[in-house]
Short mmCIF file of N, CA and C in Angstrom, two decimals:
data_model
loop_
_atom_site.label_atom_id
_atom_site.label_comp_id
_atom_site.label_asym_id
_atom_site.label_seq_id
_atom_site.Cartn_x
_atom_site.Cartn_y
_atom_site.Cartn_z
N UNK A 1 -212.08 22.48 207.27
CA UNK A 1 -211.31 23.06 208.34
C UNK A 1 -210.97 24.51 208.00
N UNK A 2 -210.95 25.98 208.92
CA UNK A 2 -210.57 27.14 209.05
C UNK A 2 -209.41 27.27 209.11
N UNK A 3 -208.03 27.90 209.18
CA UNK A 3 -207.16 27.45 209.39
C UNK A 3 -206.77 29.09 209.51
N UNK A 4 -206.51 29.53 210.81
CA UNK A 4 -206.25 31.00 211.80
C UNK A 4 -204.38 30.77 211.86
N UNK A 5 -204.36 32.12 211.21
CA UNK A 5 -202.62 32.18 211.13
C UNK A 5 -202.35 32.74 212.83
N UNK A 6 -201.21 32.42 213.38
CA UNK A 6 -200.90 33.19 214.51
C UNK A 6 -201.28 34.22 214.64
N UNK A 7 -200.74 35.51 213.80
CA UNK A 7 -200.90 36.67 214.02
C UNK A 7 -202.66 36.76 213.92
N UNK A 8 -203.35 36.29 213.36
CA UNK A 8 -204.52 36.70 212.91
C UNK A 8 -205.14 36.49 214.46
N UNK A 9 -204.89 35.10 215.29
CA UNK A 9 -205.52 34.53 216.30
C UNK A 9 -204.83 35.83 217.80
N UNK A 10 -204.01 36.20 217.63
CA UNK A 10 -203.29 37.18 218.44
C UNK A 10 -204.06 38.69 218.71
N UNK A 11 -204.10 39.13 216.87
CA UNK A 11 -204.97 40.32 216.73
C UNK A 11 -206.54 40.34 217.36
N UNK A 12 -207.20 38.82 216.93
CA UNK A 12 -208.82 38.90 217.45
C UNK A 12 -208.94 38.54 219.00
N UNK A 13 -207.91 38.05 220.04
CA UNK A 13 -208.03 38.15 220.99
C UNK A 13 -207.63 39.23 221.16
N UNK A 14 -207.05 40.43 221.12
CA UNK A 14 -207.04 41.92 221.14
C UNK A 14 -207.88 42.21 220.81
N UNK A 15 -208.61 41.95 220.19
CA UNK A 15 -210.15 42.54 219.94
C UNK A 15 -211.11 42.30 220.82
N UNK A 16 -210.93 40.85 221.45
CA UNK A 16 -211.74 40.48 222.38
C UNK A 16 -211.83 40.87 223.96
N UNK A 17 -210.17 41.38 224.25
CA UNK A 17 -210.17 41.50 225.02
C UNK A 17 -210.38 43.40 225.20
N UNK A 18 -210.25 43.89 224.27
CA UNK A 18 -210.59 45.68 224.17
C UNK A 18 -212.23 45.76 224.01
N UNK A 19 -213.06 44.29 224.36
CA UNK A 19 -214.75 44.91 224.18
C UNK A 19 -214.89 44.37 225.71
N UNK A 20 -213.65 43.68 226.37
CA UNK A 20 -214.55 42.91 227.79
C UNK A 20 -215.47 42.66 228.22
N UNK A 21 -215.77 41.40 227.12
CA UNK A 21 -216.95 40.43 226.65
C UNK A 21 -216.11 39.03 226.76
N UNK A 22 -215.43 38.03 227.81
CA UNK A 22 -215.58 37.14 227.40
C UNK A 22 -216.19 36.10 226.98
N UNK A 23 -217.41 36.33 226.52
CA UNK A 23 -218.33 35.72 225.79
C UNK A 23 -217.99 35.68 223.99
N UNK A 24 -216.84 36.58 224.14
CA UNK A 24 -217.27 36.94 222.55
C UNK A 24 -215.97 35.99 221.49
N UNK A 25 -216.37 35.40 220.39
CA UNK A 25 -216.08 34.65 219.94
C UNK A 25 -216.18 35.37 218.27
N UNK A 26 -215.45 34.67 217.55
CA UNK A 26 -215.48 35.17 216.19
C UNK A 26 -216.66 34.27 215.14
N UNK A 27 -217.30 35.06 214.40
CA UNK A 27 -218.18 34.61 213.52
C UNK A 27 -218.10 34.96 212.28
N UNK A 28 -217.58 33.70 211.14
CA UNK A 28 -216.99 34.04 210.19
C UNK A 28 -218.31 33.44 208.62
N UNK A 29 -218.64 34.23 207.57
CA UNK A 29 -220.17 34.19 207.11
C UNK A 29 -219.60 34.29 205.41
N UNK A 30 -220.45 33.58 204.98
CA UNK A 30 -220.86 33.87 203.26
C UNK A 30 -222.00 34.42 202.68
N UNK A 31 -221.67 35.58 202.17
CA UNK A 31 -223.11 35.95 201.21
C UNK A 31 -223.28 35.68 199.67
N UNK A 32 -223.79 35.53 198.81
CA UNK A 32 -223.83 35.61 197.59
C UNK A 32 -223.78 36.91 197.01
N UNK A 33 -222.89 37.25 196.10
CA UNK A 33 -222.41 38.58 195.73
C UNK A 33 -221.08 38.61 195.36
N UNK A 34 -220.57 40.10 195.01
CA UNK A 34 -218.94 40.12 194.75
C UNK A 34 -218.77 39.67 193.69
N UNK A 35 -217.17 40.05 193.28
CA UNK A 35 -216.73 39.35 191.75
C UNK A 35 -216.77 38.35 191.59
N UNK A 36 -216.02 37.45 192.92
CA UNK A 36 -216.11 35.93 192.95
C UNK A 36 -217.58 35.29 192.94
N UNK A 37 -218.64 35.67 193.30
CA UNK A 37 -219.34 35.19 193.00
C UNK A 37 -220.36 35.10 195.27
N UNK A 38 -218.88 35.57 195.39
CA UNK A 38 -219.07 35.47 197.19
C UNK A 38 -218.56 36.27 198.06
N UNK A 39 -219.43 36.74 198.98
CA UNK A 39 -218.73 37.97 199.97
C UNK A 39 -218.14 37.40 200.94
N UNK A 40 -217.35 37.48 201.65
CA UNK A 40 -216.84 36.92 203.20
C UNK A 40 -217.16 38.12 203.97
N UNK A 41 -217.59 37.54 205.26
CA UNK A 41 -217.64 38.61 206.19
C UNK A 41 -217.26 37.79 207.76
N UNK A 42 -216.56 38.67 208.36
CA UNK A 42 -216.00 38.47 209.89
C UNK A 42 -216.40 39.45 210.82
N UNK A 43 -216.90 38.26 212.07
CA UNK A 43 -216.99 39.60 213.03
C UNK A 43 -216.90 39.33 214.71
N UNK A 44 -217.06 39.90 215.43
CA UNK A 44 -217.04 39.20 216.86
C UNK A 44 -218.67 39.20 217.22
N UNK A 45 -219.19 38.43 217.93
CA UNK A 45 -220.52 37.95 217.77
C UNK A 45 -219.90 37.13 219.25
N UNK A 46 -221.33 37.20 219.89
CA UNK A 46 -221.50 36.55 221.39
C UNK A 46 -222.78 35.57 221.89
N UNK A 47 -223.29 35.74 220.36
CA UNK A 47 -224.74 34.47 220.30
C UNK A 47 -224.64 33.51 219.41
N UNK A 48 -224.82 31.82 219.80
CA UNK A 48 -224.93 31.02 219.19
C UNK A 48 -225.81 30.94 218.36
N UNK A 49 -225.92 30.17 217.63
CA UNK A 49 -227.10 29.89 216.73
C UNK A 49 -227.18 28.62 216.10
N UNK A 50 -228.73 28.16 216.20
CA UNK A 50 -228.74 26.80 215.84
C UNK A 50 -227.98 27.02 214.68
N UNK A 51 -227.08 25.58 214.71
CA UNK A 51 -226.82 24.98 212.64
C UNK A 51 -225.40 25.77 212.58
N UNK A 52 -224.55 26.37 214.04
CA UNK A 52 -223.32 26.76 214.46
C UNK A 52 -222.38 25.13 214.10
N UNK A 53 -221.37 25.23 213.66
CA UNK A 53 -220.05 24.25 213.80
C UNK A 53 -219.16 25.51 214.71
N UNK A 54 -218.29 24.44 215.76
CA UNK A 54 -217.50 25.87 216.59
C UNK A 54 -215.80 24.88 216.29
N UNK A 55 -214.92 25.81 216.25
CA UNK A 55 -213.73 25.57 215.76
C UNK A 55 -212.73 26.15 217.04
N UNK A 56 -211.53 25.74 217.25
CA UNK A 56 -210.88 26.48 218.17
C UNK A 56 -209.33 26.61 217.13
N UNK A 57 -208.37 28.06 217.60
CA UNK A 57 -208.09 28.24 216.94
C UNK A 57 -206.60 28.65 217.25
N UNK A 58 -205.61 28.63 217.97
CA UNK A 58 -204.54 30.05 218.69
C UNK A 58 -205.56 30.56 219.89
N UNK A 59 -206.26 29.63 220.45
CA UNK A 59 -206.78 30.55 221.55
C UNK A 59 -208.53 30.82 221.20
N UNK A 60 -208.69 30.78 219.85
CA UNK A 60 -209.79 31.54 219.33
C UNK A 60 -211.17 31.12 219.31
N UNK A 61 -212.12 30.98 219.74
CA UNK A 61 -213.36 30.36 219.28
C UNK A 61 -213.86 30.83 217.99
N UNK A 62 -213.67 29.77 216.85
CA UNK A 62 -214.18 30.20 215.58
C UNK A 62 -215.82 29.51 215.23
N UNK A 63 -216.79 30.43 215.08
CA UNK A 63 -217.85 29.55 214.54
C UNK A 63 -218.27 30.02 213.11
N UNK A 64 -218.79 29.03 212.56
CA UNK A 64 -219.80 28.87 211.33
C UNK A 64 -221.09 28.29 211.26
N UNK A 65 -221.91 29.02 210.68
CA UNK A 65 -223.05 28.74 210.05
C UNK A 65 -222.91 26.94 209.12
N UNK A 66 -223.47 26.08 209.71
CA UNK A 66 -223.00 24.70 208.87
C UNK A 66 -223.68 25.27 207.72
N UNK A 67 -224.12 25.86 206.99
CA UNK A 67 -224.82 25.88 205.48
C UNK A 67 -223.63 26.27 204.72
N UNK A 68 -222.70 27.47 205.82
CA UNK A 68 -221.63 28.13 205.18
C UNK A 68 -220.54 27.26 205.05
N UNK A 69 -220.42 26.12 205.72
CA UNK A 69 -219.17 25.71 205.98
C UNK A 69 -218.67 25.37 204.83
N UNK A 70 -218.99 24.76 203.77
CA UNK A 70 -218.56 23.91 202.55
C UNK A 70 -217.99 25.06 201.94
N UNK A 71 -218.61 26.45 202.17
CA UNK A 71 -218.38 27.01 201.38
C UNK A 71 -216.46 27.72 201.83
N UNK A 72 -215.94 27.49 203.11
CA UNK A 72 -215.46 28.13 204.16
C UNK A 72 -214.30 26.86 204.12
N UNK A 73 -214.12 25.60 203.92
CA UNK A 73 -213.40 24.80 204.04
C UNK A 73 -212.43 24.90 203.46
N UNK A 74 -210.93 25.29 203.99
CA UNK A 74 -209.54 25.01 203.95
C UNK A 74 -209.59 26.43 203.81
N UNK A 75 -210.25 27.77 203.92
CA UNK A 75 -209.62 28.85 203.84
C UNK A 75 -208.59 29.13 204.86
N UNK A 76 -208.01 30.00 204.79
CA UNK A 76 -206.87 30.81 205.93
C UNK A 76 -207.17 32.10 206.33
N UNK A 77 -207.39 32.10 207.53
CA UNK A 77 -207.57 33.81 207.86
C UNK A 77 -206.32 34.59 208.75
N UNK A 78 -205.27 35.90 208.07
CA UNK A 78 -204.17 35.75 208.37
C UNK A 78 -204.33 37.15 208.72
N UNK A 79 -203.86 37.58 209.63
CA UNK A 79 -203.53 39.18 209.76
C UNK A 79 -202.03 39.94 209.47
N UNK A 80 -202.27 41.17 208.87
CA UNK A 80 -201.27 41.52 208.01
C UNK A 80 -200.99 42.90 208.62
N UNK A 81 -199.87 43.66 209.09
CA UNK A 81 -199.61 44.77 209.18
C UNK A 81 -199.12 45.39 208.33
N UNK A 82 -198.93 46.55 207.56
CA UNK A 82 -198.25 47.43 207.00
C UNK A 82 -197.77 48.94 207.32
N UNK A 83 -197.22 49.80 206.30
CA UNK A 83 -197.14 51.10 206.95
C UNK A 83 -198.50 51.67 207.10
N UNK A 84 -199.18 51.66 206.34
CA UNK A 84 -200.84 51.89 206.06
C UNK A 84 -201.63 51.38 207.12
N UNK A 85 -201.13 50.93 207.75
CA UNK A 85 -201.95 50.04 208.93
C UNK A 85 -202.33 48.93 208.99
N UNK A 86 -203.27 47.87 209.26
CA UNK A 86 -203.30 46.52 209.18
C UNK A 86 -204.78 45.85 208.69
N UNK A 87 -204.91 44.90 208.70
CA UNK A 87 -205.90 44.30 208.15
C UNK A 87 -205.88 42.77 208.23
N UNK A 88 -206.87 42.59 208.29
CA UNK A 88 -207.57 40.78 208.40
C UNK A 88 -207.39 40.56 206.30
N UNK A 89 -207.10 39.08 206.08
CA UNK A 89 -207.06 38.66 204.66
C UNK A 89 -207.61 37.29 205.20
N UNK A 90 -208.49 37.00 203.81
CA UNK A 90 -209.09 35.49 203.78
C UNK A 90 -209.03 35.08 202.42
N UNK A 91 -207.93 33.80 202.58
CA UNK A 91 -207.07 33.48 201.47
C UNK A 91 -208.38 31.73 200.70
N UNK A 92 -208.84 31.81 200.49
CA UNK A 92 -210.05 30.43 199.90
C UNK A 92 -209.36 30.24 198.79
N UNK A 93 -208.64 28.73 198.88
CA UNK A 93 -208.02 28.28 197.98
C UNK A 93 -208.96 27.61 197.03
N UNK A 94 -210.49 26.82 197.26
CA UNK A 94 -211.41 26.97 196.43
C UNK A 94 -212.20 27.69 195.50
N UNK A 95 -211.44 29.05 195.90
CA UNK A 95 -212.41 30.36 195.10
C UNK A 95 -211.76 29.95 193.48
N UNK A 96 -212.99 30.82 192.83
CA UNK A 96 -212.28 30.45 190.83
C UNK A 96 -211.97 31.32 190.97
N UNK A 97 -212.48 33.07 191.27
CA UNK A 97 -211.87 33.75 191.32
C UNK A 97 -211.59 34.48 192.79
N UNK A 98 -210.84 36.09 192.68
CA UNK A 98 -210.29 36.43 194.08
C UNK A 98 -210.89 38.23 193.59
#
């Protein structure tokens, strides 16, 4: 399971709704790489693809790649403001490292 903090699900329908695409849905990915051993990457994306799992979220259509999913299970994706400005965080309580 994905698990979309309020604010995070709030911010990407602001995103969705500033491309006026309701087609567009979030697509959340693993690469091999990085310290941990794994990259995360997020994005808004408007094409399915075979071997998709789709998640709903605060509103959100979340999909994954099923190859990725195991890798993606019980993370949190939370959005964070500061004075610096804001940002998306993805908290994987499975990672060894961060």
């Amino acid at each position: 399971m994905i698990n979309l903090t309020e604010n995070a699900g709030r911010k990407i329908k602001e995103m969705i709704a500033d491309e006026n695409n309701d087609k567009l849905f979030l697509r959340l990915g693993v690469r091999p790489g990085g310290c941990s051993g794994f990259s995360y990457g997020m994005g808004l994306d408007d094409e399915e693809q075979e071997g998709d799992v789709f998640f709903e979220a605060h509103g959100v259509k979340v999909v994954v790649n099923k190859d990725n999913l195991r890798f993606l299970d019980g993370v949190t994706i939370d959005y964070k403001e500061s004075m610096m400005g804001g940002g998306f965080t993805i908290d994987n309580p499975n990672a060894v490292a961060s």
